[in-house]
PDB file of C-alpha atoms in Angstrom:
ATOM      1  CA  ALA A   1       0.000   0.000   0.000  1.00  0.00           C
ATOM      2  CA  GLY A   2       1.229   3.487  -0.893  1.00  0.00           C
ATOM      3  CA  ASN A   3       0.337   6.899   0.485  1.00  0.00           C
ATOM      4  CA  HIS A   4      -2.346   7.523  -2.163  1.00  0.00           C
ATOM      5  CA  ASP A   5      -3.960   4.170  -1.351  1.00  0.00           C
ATOM      6  CA  THR A   6      -4.601   5.042   2.293  1.00  0.00           C
ATOM      7  CA  TYR A   7      -7.583   6.997   3.587  1.00  0.00           C
ATOM      8  CA  PHE A   8      -5.939   8.279   6.765  1.00  0.00           C
ATOM      9  CA  LYS A   9      -2.551   9.985   7.123  1.00  0.00           C
ATOM     10  CA  ASN A  10      -1.519   8.217  10.336  1.00  0.00           C
ATOM     11  CA  THR A  11      -2.476   4.632   9.525  1.00  0.00           C
ATOM     12  CA  ASN A  12      -2.595   2.231   6.561  1.00  0.00           C
ATOM     13  CA  GLU A  13      -5.487   0.267   8.060  1.00  0.00           C
ATOM     14  CA  VAL A  14      -8.080   1.622   5.596  1.00  0.00           C
ATOM     15  CA  ASN A  15      -6.682   1.398   2.070  1.00  0.00           C
ATOM     16  CA  SER A  16      -7.999   0.878  -1.442  1.00  0.00           C
ATOM     17  CA  ILE A  17      -5.627  -2.000  -2.184  1.00  0.00           C
ATOM     18  CA  SER A  18      -7.214  -4.224   0.459  1.00  0.00           C
ATOM     19  CA  LEU A  19     -10.709  -3.106  -0.501  1.00  0.00           C
ATOM     20  CA  LEU A  20     -10.371  -3.686  -4.242  1.00  0.00           C
ATOM     21  CA  LEU A  21      -8.148  -6.756  -4.327  1.00  0.00           C
ATOM     22  CA  GLN A  22      -9.397  -8.835  -1.390  1.00  0.00           C
ATOM     23  CA  GLU A  23     -11.477 -11.104  -3.650  1.00  0.00           C
ATOM     24  CA  TYR A  24      -8.415 -12.336  -5.608  1.00  0.00           C
ATOM     25  CA  ASP A  25      -6.726 -15.433  -4.184  1.00  0.00           C
ATOM     26  CA  ASN A  26      -3.574 -14.911  -6.257  1.00  0.00           C
ATOM     27  CA  ILE A  27      -2.802 -11.432  -4.865  1.00  0.00           C
ATOM     28  CA  ASN A  28      -1.165 -10.970  -1.487  1.00  0.00           C
ATOM     29  CA  VAL A  29      -1.535  -7.484  -0.032  1.00  0.00           C
ATOM     30  CA  ILE A  30       1.287  -6.327   2.249  1.00  0.00           C
ATOM     31  CA  HIS A  31      -0.359  -4.569   5.200  1.00  0.00           C
ATOM     32  CA  HIS A  32       2.607  -4.425   7.548  1.00  0.00           C
ATOM     33  CA  PRO A  33       6.426  -4.475   7.267  1.00  0.00           C
ATOM     34  CA  SER A  34       7.366  -8.109   6.722  1.00  0.00           C
ATOM     35  CA  ASN A  35       9.695 -10.550   4.998  1.00  0.00           C
ATOM     36  CA  ILE A  36       8.498 -12.850   2.232  1.00  0.00           C
ATOM     37  CA  TYR A  37      10.162 -15.775   0.448  1.00  0.00           C
ATOM     38  CA  VAL A  38       9.931 -16.324  -3.300  1.00  0.00           C
ATOM     39  CA  GLY A  39      11.457 -18.711  -5.811  1.00  0.00           C
ATOM     40  CA  GLU A  40      10.998 -22.400  -6.574  1.00  0.00           C
ATOM     41  CA  ASN A  41      12.451 -23.325  -3.215  1.00  0.00           C
ATOM     42  CA  ASN A  42      11.683 -20.061  -1.403  1.00  0.00           C
ATOM     43  CA  GLU A  43      15.373 -19.273  -1.616  1.00  0.00           C
ATOM     44  CA  HIS A  44      14.964 -15.522  -2.094  1.00  0.00           C
ATOM     45  CA  LYS A  45      14.099 -13.433   0.948  1.00  0.00           C
ATOM     46  CA  ILE A  46      12.623  -9.980   0.319  1.00  0.00           C
ATOM     47  CA  CYS A  47      11.847  -7.291   2.866  1.00  0.00           C
ATOM     48  CA  MET A  48       8.463  -5.792   1.925  1.00  0.00           C
ATOM     49  CA  MET A  49       7.521  -2.345   3.198  1.00  0.00           C
ATOM     50  CA  PRO A  50       4.170  -0.557   2.814  1.00  0.00           C
ATOM     51  CA  TRP A  51       3.891   3.224   3.204  1.00  0.00           C
ATOM     52  CA  ILE A  52       5.594   4.278   6.452  1.00  0.00           C
ATOM     53  CA  CYS A  53       3.228   6.271   8.662  1.00  0.00           C
ATOM     54  CA  VAL A  54       2.955   7.203  12.338  1.00  0.00           C
ATOM     55  CA  GLU A  55       1.317   3.929  13.286  1.00  0.00           C
ATOM     56  CA  ASN A  56       3.915   1.618  11.718  1.00  0.00           C
ATOM     57  CA  TYR A  57       7.041   3.795  11.946  1.00  0.00           C
ATOM     58  CA  GLU A  58       8.734   1.917  14.811  1.00  0.00           C
ATOM     59  CA  ASP A  59       7.832  -1.467  13.322  1.00  0.00           C
ATOM     60  CA  SER A  60       9.177  -0.328   9.936  1.00  0.00           C
ATOM     61  CA  MET A  61      12.498   0.893  11.342  1.00  0.00           C
ATOM     62  CA  GLU A  62      12.977  -2.288  13.377  1.00  0.00           C
ATOM     63  CA  THR A  63      12.166  -4.454  10.359  1.00  0.00           C
ATOM     64  CA  LEU A  64      14.689  -2.585   8.197  1.00  0.00           C
ATOM     65  CA  LYS A  65      17.325  -2.915  10.899  1.00  0.00           C
ATOM     66  CA  ASP A  66      16.773  -6.579  11.785  1.00  0.00           C
ATOM     67  CA  THR A  67      16.120  -8.175   8.408  1.00  0.00           C
ATOM     68  CA  ASP A  68      18.844 -10.127   6.627  1.00  0.00           C
ATOM     69  CA  ALA A  69      16.958 -10.042   3.321  1.00  0.00           C
ATOM     70  CA  LYS A  70      18.997  -9.452   0.181  1.00  0.00           C
ATOM     71  CA  TYR A  71      16.368  -7.223  -1.409  1.00  0.00           C
ATOM     72  CA  CYS A  72      13.971  -4.572  -0.167  1.00  0.00           C
ATOM     73  CA  MET A  73      10.798  -3.436  -1.914  1.00  0.00           C
ATOM     74  CA  GLY A  74       8.529  -0.659  -0.707  1.00  0.00           C
ATOM     75  CA  HIS A  75       6.883   2.709  -1.094  1.00  0.00           C
ATOM     76  CA  PHE A  76       9.520   5.009   0.381  1.00  0.00           C
ATOM     77  CA  GLU A  77      10.219   8.699   0.749  1.00  0.00           C
ATOM     78  CA  ILE A  78      14.031   8.811   0.686  1.00  0.00           C
ATOM     79  CA  ASP A  79      16.014  12.009   1.063  1.00  0.00           C
ATOM     80  CA  GLY A  80      17.886  13.269  -1.998  1.00  0.00           C
ATOM     81  CA  PHE A  81      15.949  11.508  -4.753  1.00  0.00           C
ATOM     82  CA  ALA A  82      14.041  13.337  -7.478  1.00  0.00           C
ATOM     83  CA  MET A  83      10.269  13.556  -7.015  1.00  0.00           C
ATOM     84  CA  TYR A  84      10.080  14.887 -10.579  1.00  0.00           C
ATOM     85  CA  ARG A  85      12.884  15.758 -12.991  1.00  0.00           C
ATOM     86  CA  GLY A  86      15.040  18.445 -11.426  1.00  0.00           C
ATOM     87  CA  MET A  87      13.054  18.439  -8.189  1.00  0.00           C
ATOM     88  CA  PRO A  88      14.949  16.546  -5.457  1.00  0.00           C
ATOM     89  CA  SER A  89      13.352  15.781  -2.122  1.00  0.00           C
ATOM     90  CA  HIS A  90      15.020  17.364   0.895  1.00  0.00           C
ATOM     91  CA  GLU A  91      13.318  15.236   3.501  1.00  0.00           C
ATOM     92  CA  GLY A  92      12.558  11.602   4.161  1.00  0.00           C
ATOM     93  CA  LEU A  93      14.527   8.534   5.199  1.00  0.00           C
ATOM     94  CA  ASP A  94      18.311   8.564   5.177  1.00  0.00           C
ATOM     95  CA  ARG A  95      19.902   6.437   2.447  1.00  0.00           C
ATOM     96  CA  ALA A  96      21.967   4.709   5.115  1.00  0.00           C
ATOM     97  CA  HIS A  97      18.954   2.555   6.056  1.00  0.00           C
ATOM     98  CA  PHE A  98      19.222   0.762   2.714  1.00  0.00           C
ATOM     99  CA  ARG A  99      22.971   0.196   2.327  1.00  0.00           C
ATOM    100  CA  LYS A 100      22.643  -3.339   3.683  1.00  0.00           C
ATOM    101  CA  PHE A 101      20.527  -4.440   0.714  1.00  0.00           C
ATOM    102  CA  VAL A 102      21.894  -5.587  -2.634  1.00  0.00           C
ATOM    103  CA  ARG A 103      18.967  -3.771  -4.246  1.00  0.00           C
ATOM    104  CA  THR A 104      16.151  -1.577  -2.988  1.00  0.00           C
ATOM    105  CA  PHE A 105      13.139  -0.914  -5.199  1.00  0.00           C
ATOM    106  CA  SER A 106      10.694   1.877  -4.447  1.00  0.00           C
ATOM    107  CA  GLY A 107       7.595   3.504  -5.783  1.00  0.00           C
ATOM    108  CA  HIS A 108       6.258   6.913  -4.633  1.00  0.00           C
ATOM    109  CA  TYR A 109       8.365   9.349  -6.695  1.00  0.00           C
ATOM    110  CA  HIS A 110       7.173   9.636 -10.303  1.00  0.00           C
ATOM    111  CA  HIS A 111      10.625  10.096 -11.868  1.00  0.00           C
ATOM    112  CA  LYS A 112      12.745   7.002 -12.541  1.00  0.00           C
ATOM    113  CA  SER A 113      16.182   7.321 -10.938  1.00  0.00           C
ATOM    114  CA  ASN A 114      18.824   5.359  -9.070  1.00  0.00           C
ATOM    115  CA  TYR A 115      21.757   5.924  -6.763  1.00  0.00           C
ATOM    116  CA  ASP A 116      24.038   3.183  -5.461  1.00  0.00           C
ATOM    117  CA  SER A 117      21.718   0.210  -4.886  1.00  0.00           C
ATOM    118  CA  ILE A 118      18.483   2.208  -4.567  1.00  0.00           C
ATOM    119  CA  ASN A 119      16.145   2.203  -7.570  1.00  0.00           C
ATOM    120  CA  TYR A 120      13.125   4.449  -7.881  1.00  0.00           C
ATOM    121  CA  LEU A 121      11.135   2.710 -10.598  1.00  0.00           C
ATOM    122  CA  GLY A 122       8.960   5.680 -11.545  1.00  0.00           C
ATOM    123  CA  ASN A 123       5.466   5.721 -12.988  1.00  0.00           C
ATOM    124  CA  PRO A 124       4.569   3.349 -15.836  1.00  0.00           C
ATOM    125  CA  TYR A 125       2.938   6.257 -17.716  1.00  0.00           C
ATOM    126  CA  GLN A 126       2.831  10.061 -17.793  1.00  0.00           C
ATOM    127  CA  LEU A 127       0.426  11.907 -15.511  1.00  0.00           C
ATOM    128  CA  THR A 128       1.082  15.667 -15.790  1.00  0.00           C
ATOM    129  CA  TRP A 129       2.973  18.096 -18.039  1.00  0.00           C
ATOM    130  CA  GLN A 130       5.855  17.797 -15.595  1.00  0.00           C
ATOM    131  CA  ASP A 131       6.354  14.297 -17.062  1.00  0.00           C
ATOM    132  CA  TYR A 132       6.813  15.603 -20.627  1.00  0.00           C
ATOM    133  CA  GLY A 133       9.823  13.990 -22.294  1.00  0.00           C
ATOM    134  CA  ASP A 134      10.502  11.774 -19.269  1.00  0.00           C
ATOM    135  CA  ASP A 135      10.681   8.058 -20.076  1.00  0.00           C
ATOM    136  CA  ARG A 136       8.065   5.877 -18.413  1.00  0.00           C
ATOM    137  CA  GLY A 137       7.661   2.117 -18.388  1.00  0.00           C
ATOM    138  CA  PHE A 138       7.949  -1.006 -16.251  1.00  0.00           C
ATOM    139  CA  HIS A 139      10.790  -3.205 -15.030  1.00  0.00           C
ATOM    140  CA  LEU A 140      11.640  -6.888 -15.158  1.00  0.00           C
ATOM    141  CA  PHE A 141      13.888  -8.094 -12.332  1.00  0.00           C
ATOM    142  CA  ASN A 142      15.720 -11.415 -12.577  1.00  0.00           C
ATOM    143  CA  LEU A 143      16.294 -12.809  -9.095  1.00  0.00           C
ATOM    144  CA  GLY A 144      18.705 -15.355 -10.518  1.00  0.00           C
ATOM    145  CA  ASN A 145      21.342 -12.896 -11.722  1.00  0.00           C
ATOM    146  CA  ASP A 146      20.197  -9.543 -10.245  1.00  0.00           C
ATOM    147  CA  ASP A 147      19.554  -8.169 -13.746  1.00  0.00           C
ATOM    148  CA  LEU A 148      17.096  -5.264 -13.936  1.00  0.00           C
ATOM    149  CA  GLU A 149      15.565  -4.548 -17.347  1.00  0.00           C
ATOM    150  CA  PHE A 150      13.625  -1.358 -18.084  1.00  0.00           C
ATOM    151  CA  VAL A 151      10.871  -1.683 -20.696  1.00  0.00           C
ATOM    152  CA  VAL A 152       9.981   1.747 -22.082  1.00  0.00           C
ATOM    153  CA  ASN A 153       6.310   2.654 -22.489  1.00  0.00           C
ATOM    154  CA  PRO A 154       6.032   3.672 -26.185  1.00  0.00           C
ATOM    155  CA  PHE A 155       2.932   5.773 -25.552  1.00  0.00           C
ATOM    156  CA  GLU A 156       3.280   9.399 -24.459  1.00  0.00           C
ATOM    157  CA  ILE A 157       0.349  11.480 -23.227  1.00  0.00           C
ATOM    158  CA  PHE A 158       1.997  14.898 -23.588  1.00  0.00           C
ATOM    159  CA  HIS A 159       3.468  16.330 -26.775  1.00  0.00           C
ATOM    160  CA  LYS A 160       4.955  19.625 -27.872  1.00  0.00           C
ATOM    161  CA  VAL A 161       4.749  20.852 -31.475  1.00  0.00           C
ATOM    162  CA  VAL A 162       6.694  23.913 -32.671  1.00  0.00           C
ATOM    163  CA  TYR A 163       5.094  26.039 -35.374  1.00  0.00           C
ATOM    164  CA  ASP A 164       7.433  28.338 -37.317  1.00  0.00           C
ATOM    165  CA  ASP A 165       6.472  29.357 -40.859  1.00  0.00           C
ATOM    166  CA  LYS A 166       9.708  31.318 -41.254  1.00  0.00           C
ATOM    167  CA  GLU A 167      11.853  28.240 -40.784  1.00  0.00           C
ATOM    168  CA  LYS A 168       9.605  25.583 -42.339  1.00  0.00           C
ATOM    169  CA  SER A 169       8.075  25.475 -45.785  1.00  0.00           C
ATOM    170  CA  ILE A 170       4.364  25.249 -46.542  1.00  0.00           C
ATOM    171  CA  LYS A 171       4.791  21.600 -47.508  1.00  0.00           C
ATOM    172  CA  GLU A 172       6.599  20.796 -44.260  1.00  0.00           C
ATOM    173  CA  LEU A 173       3.821  22.393 -42.208  1.00  0.00           C
ATOM    174  CA  THR A 174       0.919  20.847 -44.121  1.00  0.00           C
ATOM    175  CA  ASP A 175       2.325  17.334 -44.573  1.00  0.00           C
ATOM    176  CA  ILE A 176       2.788  16.658 -40.855  1.00  0.00           C
ATOM    177  CA  ASP A 177       1.409  13.337 -39.644  1.00  0.00           C
ATOM    178  CA  PHE A 178      -0.643  14.304 -36.586  1.00  0.00           C
ATOM    179  CA  THR A 179      -1.997  10.808 -35.876  1.00  0.00           C
ATOM    180  CA  PRO A 180       0.389  10.207 -32.911  1.00  0.00           C
ATOM    181  CA  TYR A 181      -1.385  13.081 -31.131  1.00  0.00           C
ATOM    182  CA  THR A 182      -4.828  11.441 -31.093  1.00  0.00           C
ATOM    183  CA  SER A 183      -6.306  11.432 -27.559  1.00  0.00           C
ATOM    184  CA  THR A 184      -3.202  13.140 -26.140  1.00  0.00           C
ATOM    185  CA  TYR A 185      -2.415  16.564 -24.695  1.00  0.00           C
ATOM    186  CA  VAL A 186      -0.661  18.835 -27.177  1.00  0.00           C
ATOM    187  CA  LYS A 187       1.107  22.142 -26.618  1.00  0.00           C
ATOM    188  CA  VAL A 188       1.617  24.159 -29.812  1.00  0.00           C
ATOM    189  CA  VAL A 189       4.524  26.592 -29.418  1.00  0.00           C
ATOM    190  CA  VAL A 190       4.230  29.339 -32.034  1.00  0.00           C
ATOM    191  CA  MET A 191       7.630  30.830 -32.835  1.00  0.00           C
ATOM    192  CA  ASN A 192       6.683  32.715 -36.010  1.00  0.00           C
ATOM    193  CA  LYS A 193       3.197  33.097 -37.517  1.00  0.00           C
ATOM    194  CA  THR A 194       3.387  35.254 -40.645  1.00  0.00           C
ATOM    195  CA  ASN A 195       0.680  33.435 -42.588  1.00  0.00           C
ATOM    196  CA  PRO A 196      -2.638  33.186 -40.662  1.00  0.00           C
ATOM    197  CA  TYR A 197      -4.211  30.998 -43.342  1.00  0.00           C
ATOM    198  CA  LEU A 198      -1.342  28.518 -43.149  1.00  0.00           C
ATOM    199  CA  PHE A 199      -1.555  28.477 -39.366  1.00  0.00           C
ATOM    200  CA  ASP A 200      -5.293  27.738 -39.521  1.00  0.00           C
ATOM    201  CA  LYS A 201      -4.648  24.879 -41.919  1.00  0.00           C
ATOM    202  CA  PHE A 202      -1.937  23.572 -39.602  1.00  0.00           C
ATOM    203  CA  MET A 203      -4.288  23.710 -36.612  1.00  0.00           C
ATOM    204  CA  ASN A 204      -7.146  22.092 -38.575  1.00  0.00           C
ATOM    205  CA  GLY A 205      -4.879  19.166 -39.312  1.00  0.00           C
ATOM    206  CA  LEU A 206      -4.148  18.835 -35.613  1.00  0.00           C
ATOM    207  CA  TYR A 207      -7.784  19.156 -34.540  1.00  0.00           C
ATOM    208  CA  ASN A 208      -8.834  16.530 -37.098  1.00  0.00           C
ATOM    209  CA  VAL A 209      -7.006  13.765 -35.185  1.00  0.00           C
ATOM    210  CA  ASN A 210      -9.003  14.574 -32.017  1.00  0.00           C
ATOM    211  CA  PRO A 211      -6.398  15.342 -29.344  1.00  0.00           C
ATOM    212  CA  ALA A 212      -7.660  15.306 -25.753  1.00  0.00           C
ATOM    213  CA  ASP A 213      -6.584  18.932 -25.339  1.00  0.00           C
ATOM    214  CA  ILE A 214      -4.656  21.612 -27.256  1.00  0.00           C
ATOM    215  CA  THR A 215      -2.842  24.566 -25.698  1.00  0.00           C
ATOM    216  CA  ILE A 216      -1.411  27.295 -27.922  1.00  0.00           C
ATOM    217  CA  VAL A 217       1.551  29.293 -26.621  1.00  0.00           C
ATOM    218  CA  GLU A 218       2.406  32.399 -28.645  1.00  0.00           C
ATOM    219  CA  ASP A 219       2.892  36.182 -28.526  1.00  0.00           C
ATOM    220  CA  PHE A 220       6.412  36.087 -27.123  1.00  0.00           C
ATOM    221  CA  THR A 221       8.272  36.535 -30.395  1.00  0.00           C
ATOM    222  CA  GLU A 222       8.405  40.300 -29.935  1.00  0.00           C
ATOM    223  CA  LEU A 223      10.610  39.902 -26.887  1.00  0.00           C
ATOM    224  CA  THR A 224      14.393  39.840 -27.019  1.00  0.00           C
ATOM    225  CA  GLU A 225      15.651  38.185 -30.182  1.00  0.00           C
ATOM    226  CA  GLY A 226      17.717  35.074 -29.837  1.00  0.00           C
ATOM    227  CA  LEU A 227      15.712  33.650 -26.939  1.00  0.00           C
ATOM    228  CA  GLU A 228      13.652  31.225 -29.012  1.00  0.00           C
ATOM    229  CA  ASP A 229      15.002  28.117 -27.289  1.00  0.00           C
ATOM    230  CA  GLU A 230      14.452  29.672 -23.885  1.00  0.00           C
ATOM    231  CA  MET A 231      10.875  30.555 -24.750  1.00  0.00           C
ATOM    232  CA  VAL A 232      10.196  27.014 -25.922  1.00  0.00           C
ATOM    233  CA  ASP A 233      11.513  25.697 -22.630  1.00  0.00           C
ATOM    234  CA  GLN A 234       9.267  28.110 -20.764  1.00  0.00           C
ATOM    235  CA  ALA A 235       6.304  26.591 -22.519  1.00  0.00           C
ATOM    236  CA  GLU A 236       7.130  23.122 -21.269  1.00  0.00           C
ATOM    237  CA  ASP A 237       6.075  23.283 -17.639  1.00  0.00           C
ATOM    238  CA  THR A 238       5.052  25.559 -14.799  1.00  0.00           C
ATOM    239  CA  LEU A 239       8.201  24.993 -12.749  1.00  0.00           C
ATOM    240  CA  THR A 240      10.442  26.201 -15.555  1.00  0.00           C
ATOM    241  CA  ILE A 241       8.474  29.422 -15.794  1.00  0.00           C
ATOM    242  CA  LEU A 242       8.628  29.933 -12.019  1.00  0.00           C
ATOM    243  CA  GLY A 243      12.344  29.182 -11.909  1.00  0.00           C
ATOM    244  CA  LYS A 244      13.185  31.621 -14.676  1.00  0.00           C
ATOM    245  CA  TYR A 245      11.092  34.322 -13.034  1.00  0.00           C
ATOM    246  CA  ILE A 246      12.812  33.802  -9.677  1.00  0.00           C
ATOM    247  CA  ASP A 247      16.190  34.131 -11.429  1.00  0.00           C
ATOM    248  CA  THR A 248      15.219  37.666 -12.397  1.00  0.00           C
ATOM    249  CA  VAL A 249      14.714  38.678  -8.749  1.00  0.00           C
ATOM    250  CA  LYS A 250      17.805  40.530  -7.549  1.00  0.00           C
ATOM    251  CA  GLU A 251      17.324  41.283  -3.855  1.00  0.00           C
ATOM    252  CA  GLU A 252      20.035  40.858  -1.223  1.00  0.00           C
ATOM    253  CA  ASN A 253      17.624  39.535   1.389  1.00  0.00           C
ATOM    254  CA  ILE A 254      16.178  36.852  -0.927  1.00  0.00           C
ATOM    255  CA  ASP A 255      17.815  33.443  -1.304  1.00  0.00           C
ATOM    256  CA  ASN A 256      16.798  32.463  -4.854  1.00  0.00           C
ATOM    257  CA  ILE A 257      17.748  28.801  -4.408  1.00  0.00           C
ATOM    258  CA  ARG A 258      15.651  28.434  -1.256  1.00  0.00           C
ATOM    259  CA  LEU A 259      12.791  30.276  -2.944  1.00  0.00           C
ATOM    260  CA  LYS A 260      12.948  27.893  -5.915  1.00  0.00           C
ATOM    261  CA  ASN A 261      12.889  24.863  -3.617  1.00  0.00           C
ATOM    262  CA  LEU A 262       9.923  26.307  -1.731  1.00  0.00           C
ATOM    263  CA  MET A 263       8.011  26.872  -4.970  1.00  0.00           C
ATOM    264  CA  LYS A 264       8.811  23.327  -6.106  1.00  0.00           C
ATOM    265  CA  GLU A 265       7.509  21.891  -2.841  1.00  0.00           C
ATOM    266  CA  LEU A 266       4.330  23.976  -3.076  1.00  0.00           C
ATOM    267  CA  TYR A 267       3.865  22.889  -6.687  1.00  0.00           C
ATOM    268  CA  VAL A 268       4.155  19.183  -5.800  1.00  0.00           C
ATOM    269  CA  GLU A 269       1.784  19.657  -2.864  1.00  0.00           C
ATOM    270  CA  ALA A 270      -0.699  21.347  -5.201  1.00  0.00           C
ATOM    271  CA  LEU A 271      -0.482  18.473  -7.695  1.00  0.00           C
ATOM    272  CA  ASN A 272      -1.198  15.953  -4.951  1.00  0.00           C
ATOM    273  CA  THR A 273      -4.064  17.893  -3.385  1.00  0.00           C
ATOM    274  CA  GLU A 274      -7.490  16.578  -4.264  1.00  0.00           C
ATOM    275  CA  ALA A 275      -9.995  19.207  -5.355  1.00  0.00           C
TER     276      ALA A 275
END
């Protein structure tokens, strides 16, 4: 059980995993920190850890300390790992708790990353614009030789399309295959729009494949020349825009790095807050 599966903040007792999967005999829900044995002869011992909360904190820490399992699998919040690309967590469990394991696998953070023997597996698919361009997928772990294979999800939910009729010919803009954008979220970044008719034809081609949503970002070409790449990056996600704005603040009593981290934390909290 993970933090989004539990109804209460201080206990895992009421959780959607138990509620939805209790009727299946072939699924074993891990309610409490425990060790399991897998393999033909139960030769592989794995320390299994649900979301650590107030109620199970002491039990969780004792289990991590006392187990002699080779592997650990759980839903952890570990200090120093990226919650999203470029957004490291500055709180959570110390990495030292996991040095005893040959491999530790964790959910929770959406971005796939690893350090030493700790592997954050990431989400199997994209969820927000923050995930744009970030590989998603699932993993296959071979207990026999400790090999971990990442299988990339070929389907992306978020796409960015750059429109520039100064750099691209009419044929290039009208012959685009928009079919990969069906039922996805598309952000059209307009760098130069000198031909309104051509732009309308371009957009009609995009609308015809029925994307889930289209956002058009334009009207920044009159700003400082030579910043095209920067403007495109600004269109990618909210955090980039916030970060670039904070960089423009020049006050002696303001720590820009701390302010950026605060905004990142608020942004993540906002994403995880139910309306």
